[in-house]
PDB file of C-alpha atoms in Angstrom:
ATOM      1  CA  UNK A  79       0.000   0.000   0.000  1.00  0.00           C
ATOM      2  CA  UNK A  80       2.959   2.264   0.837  1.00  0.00           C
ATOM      3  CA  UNK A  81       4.266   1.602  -2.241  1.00  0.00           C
ATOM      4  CA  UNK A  82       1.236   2.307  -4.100  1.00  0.00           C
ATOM      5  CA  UNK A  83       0.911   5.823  -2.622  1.00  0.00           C
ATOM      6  CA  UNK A  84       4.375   6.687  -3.306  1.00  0.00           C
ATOM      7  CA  UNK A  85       4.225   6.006  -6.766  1.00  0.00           C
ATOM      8  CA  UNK A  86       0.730   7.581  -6.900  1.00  0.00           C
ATOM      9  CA  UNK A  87       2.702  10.864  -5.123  1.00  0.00           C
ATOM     10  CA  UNK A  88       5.412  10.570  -7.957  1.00  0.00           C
ATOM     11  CA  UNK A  89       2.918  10.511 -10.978  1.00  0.00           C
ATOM     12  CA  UNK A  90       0.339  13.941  -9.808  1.00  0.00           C
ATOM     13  CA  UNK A  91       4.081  16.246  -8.862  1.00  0.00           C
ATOM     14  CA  UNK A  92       4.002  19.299 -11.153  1.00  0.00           C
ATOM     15  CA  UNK A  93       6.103  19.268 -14.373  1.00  0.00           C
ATOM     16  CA  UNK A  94       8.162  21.708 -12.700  1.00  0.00           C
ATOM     17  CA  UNK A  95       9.163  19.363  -9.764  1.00  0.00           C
ATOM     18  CA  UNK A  96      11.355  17.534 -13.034  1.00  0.00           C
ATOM     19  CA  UNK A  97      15.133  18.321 -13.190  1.00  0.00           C
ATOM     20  CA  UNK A  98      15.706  18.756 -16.585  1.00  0.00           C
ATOM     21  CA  UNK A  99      12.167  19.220 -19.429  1.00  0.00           C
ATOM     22  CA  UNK A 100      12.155  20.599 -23.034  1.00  0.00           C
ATOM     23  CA  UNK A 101       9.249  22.290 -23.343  1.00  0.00           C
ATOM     24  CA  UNK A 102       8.170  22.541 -27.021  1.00  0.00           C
ATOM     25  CA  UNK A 103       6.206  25.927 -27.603  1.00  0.00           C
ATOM     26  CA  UNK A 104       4.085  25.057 -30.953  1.00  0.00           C
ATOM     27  CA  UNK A 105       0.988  25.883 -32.706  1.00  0.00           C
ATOM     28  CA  UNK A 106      -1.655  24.044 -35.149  1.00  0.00           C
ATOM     29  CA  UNK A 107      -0.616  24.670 -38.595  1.00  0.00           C
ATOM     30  CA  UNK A 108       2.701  25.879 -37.633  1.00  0.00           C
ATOM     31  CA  UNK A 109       4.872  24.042 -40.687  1.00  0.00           C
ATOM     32  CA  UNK A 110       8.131  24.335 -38.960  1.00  0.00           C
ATOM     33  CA  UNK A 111       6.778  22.507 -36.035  1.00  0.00           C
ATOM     34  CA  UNK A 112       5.611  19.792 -38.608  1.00  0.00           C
ATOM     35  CA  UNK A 113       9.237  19.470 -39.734  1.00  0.00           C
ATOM     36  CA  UNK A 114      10.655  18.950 -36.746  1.00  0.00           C
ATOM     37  CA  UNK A 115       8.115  16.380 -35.883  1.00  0.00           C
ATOM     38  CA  UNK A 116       8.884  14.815 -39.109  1.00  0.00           C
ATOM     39  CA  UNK A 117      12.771  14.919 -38.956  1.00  0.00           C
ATOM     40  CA  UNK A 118      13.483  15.163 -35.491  1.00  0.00           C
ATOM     41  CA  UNK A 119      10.618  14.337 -33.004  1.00  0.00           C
ATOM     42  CA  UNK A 120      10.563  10.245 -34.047  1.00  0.00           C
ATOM     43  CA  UNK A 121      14.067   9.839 -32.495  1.00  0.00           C
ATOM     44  CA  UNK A 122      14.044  12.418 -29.474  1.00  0.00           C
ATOM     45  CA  UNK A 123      12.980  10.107 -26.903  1.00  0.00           C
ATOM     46  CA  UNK A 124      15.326   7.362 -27.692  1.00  0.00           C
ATOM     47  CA  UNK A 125      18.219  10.132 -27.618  1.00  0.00           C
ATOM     48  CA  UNK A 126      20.684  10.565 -24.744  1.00  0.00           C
ATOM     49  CA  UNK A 127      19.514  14.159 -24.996  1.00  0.00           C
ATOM     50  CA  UNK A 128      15.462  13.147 -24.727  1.00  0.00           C
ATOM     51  CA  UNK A 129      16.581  10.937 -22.129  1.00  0.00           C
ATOM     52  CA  UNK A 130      18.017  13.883 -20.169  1.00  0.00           C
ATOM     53  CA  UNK A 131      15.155  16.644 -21.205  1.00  0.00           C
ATOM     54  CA  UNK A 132      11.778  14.162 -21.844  1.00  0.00           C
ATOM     55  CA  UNK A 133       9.766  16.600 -23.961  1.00  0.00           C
ATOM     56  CA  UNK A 134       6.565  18.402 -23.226  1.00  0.00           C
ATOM     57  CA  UNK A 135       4.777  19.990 -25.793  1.00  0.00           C
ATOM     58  CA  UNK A 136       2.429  23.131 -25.188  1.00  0.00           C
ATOM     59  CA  UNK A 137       0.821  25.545 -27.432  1.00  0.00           C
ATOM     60  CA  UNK A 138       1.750  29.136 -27.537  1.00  0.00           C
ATOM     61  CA  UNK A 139      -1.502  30.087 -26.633  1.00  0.00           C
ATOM     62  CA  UNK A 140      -1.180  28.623 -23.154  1.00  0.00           C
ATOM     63  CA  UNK A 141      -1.925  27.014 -21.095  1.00  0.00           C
ATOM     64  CA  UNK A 142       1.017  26.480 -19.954  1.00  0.00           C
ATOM     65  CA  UNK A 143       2.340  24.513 -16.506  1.00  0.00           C
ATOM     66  CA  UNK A 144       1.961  25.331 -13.647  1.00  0.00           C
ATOM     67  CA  UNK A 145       5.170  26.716 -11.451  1.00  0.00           C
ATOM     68  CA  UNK A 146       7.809  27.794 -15.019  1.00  0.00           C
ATOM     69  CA  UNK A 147       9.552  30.586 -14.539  1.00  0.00           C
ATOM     70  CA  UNK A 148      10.368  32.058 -18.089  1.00  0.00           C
ATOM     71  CA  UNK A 149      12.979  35.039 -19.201  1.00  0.00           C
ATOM     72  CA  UNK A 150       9.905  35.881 -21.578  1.00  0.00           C
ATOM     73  CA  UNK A 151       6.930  34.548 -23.120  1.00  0.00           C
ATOM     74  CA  UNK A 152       7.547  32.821 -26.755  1.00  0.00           C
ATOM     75  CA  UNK A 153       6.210  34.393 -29.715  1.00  0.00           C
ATOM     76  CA  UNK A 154       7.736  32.203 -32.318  1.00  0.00           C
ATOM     77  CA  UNK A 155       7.071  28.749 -33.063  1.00  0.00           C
ATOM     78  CA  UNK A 156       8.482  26.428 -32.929  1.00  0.00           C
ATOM     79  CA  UNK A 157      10.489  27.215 -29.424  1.00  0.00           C
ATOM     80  CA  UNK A 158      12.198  24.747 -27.696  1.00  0.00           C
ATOM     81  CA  UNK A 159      12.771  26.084 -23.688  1.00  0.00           C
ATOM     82  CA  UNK A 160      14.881  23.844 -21.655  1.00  0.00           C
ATOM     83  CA  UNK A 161      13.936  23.817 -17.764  1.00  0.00           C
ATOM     84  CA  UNK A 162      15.722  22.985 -15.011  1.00  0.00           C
ATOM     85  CA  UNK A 163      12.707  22.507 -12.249  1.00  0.00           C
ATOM     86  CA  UNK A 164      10.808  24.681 -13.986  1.00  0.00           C
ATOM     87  CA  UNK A 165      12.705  27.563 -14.386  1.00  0.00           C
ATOM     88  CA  UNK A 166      14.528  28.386 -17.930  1.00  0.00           C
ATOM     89  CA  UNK A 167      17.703  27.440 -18.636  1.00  0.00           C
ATOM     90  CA  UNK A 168      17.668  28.663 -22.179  1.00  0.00           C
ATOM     91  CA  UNK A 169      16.356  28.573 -25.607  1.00  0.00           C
ATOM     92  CA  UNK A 170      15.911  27.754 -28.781  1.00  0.00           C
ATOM     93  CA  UNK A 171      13.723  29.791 -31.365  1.00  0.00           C
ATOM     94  CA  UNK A 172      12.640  29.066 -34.811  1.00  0.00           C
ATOM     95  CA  UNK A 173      12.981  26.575 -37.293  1.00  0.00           C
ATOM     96  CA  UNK A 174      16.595  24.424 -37.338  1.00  0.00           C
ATOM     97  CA  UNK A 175      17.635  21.200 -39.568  1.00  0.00           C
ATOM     98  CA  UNK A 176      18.638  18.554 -37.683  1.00  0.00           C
ATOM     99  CA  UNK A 177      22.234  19.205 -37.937  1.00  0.00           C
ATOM    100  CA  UNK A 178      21.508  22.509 -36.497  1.00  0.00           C
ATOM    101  CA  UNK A 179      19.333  21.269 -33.634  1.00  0.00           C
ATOM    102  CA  UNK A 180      21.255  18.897 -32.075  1.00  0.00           C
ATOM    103  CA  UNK A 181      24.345  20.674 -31.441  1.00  0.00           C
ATOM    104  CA  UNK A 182      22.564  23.890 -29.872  1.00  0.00           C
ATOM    105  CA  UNK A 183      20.133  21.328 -27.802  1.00  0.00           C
ATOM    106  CA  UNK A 184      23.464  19.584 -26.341  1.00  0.00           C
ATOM    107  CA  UNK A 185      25.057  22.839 -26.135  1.00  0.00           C
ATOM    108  CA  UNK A 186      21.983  24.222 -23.932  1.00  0.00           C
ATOM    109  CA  UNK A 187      21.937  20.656 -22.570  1.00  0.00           C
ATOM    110  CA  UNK A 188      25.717  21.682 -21.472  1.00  0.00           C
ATOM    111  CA  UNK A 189      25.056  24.585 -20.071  1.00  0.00           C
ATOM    112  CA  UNK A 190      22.477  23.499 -17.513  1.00  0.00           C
ATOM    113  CA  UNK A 191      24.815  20.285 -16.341  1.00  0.00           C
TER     114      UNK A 191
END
């Protein structure tokens, strides 16, 4: 029963009780975000840096968690807003290729460590 409780505990904490999230700020119809989802999204998970930052995905229309604590709102999509317990440790704005993506996410992904 103990057990059962803590894990229930675990699963209802607020995304911003998470070390490390990538929040992806998006919007329907947004073909950039579409790209990425297409070219990048399919392997993020499986990536040592979606394994460090597990993805969120919001729209930039709210609402957004609970508890973040952001330099600014986004007004560009797609914008990729890494969070260290909530609170921003940078960003990423507008459309990148892969090969541009990656090395600014581990870069950001640096920074935070």
């Amino acid at each position: 029963m103990i057990r059962f409780l803590a894990v229930l505990a675990l699963m209802t904490l607020p995304a911003a009780a998470d070390p490390l999230r990538l929040l992806m700020v998006e919007k329907v119809g947004c073909v950039y975000c579409e790209a990425w989802d297409r070219n990048i999204g399919p392997g993020y998970a499986a990536s040592d840096a979606g394994r460090a930052a597990p993805l969120m995905r919001v729209d930039i229309h709210g609402p957004y968690p609970d508890g973040l604590a952001l330099a600014r709102r986004p007004f560009v999509t797609p914008t990729f807003i890494l969070l260290d317990g909530g609170s921003e440790v940078g960003r990423l704005e507008g459309h990148m290729t892969a090969a541009q993506f990656w090395p600014a996410l581990n870069a950001l992904l640096d920074q935070a460590r």
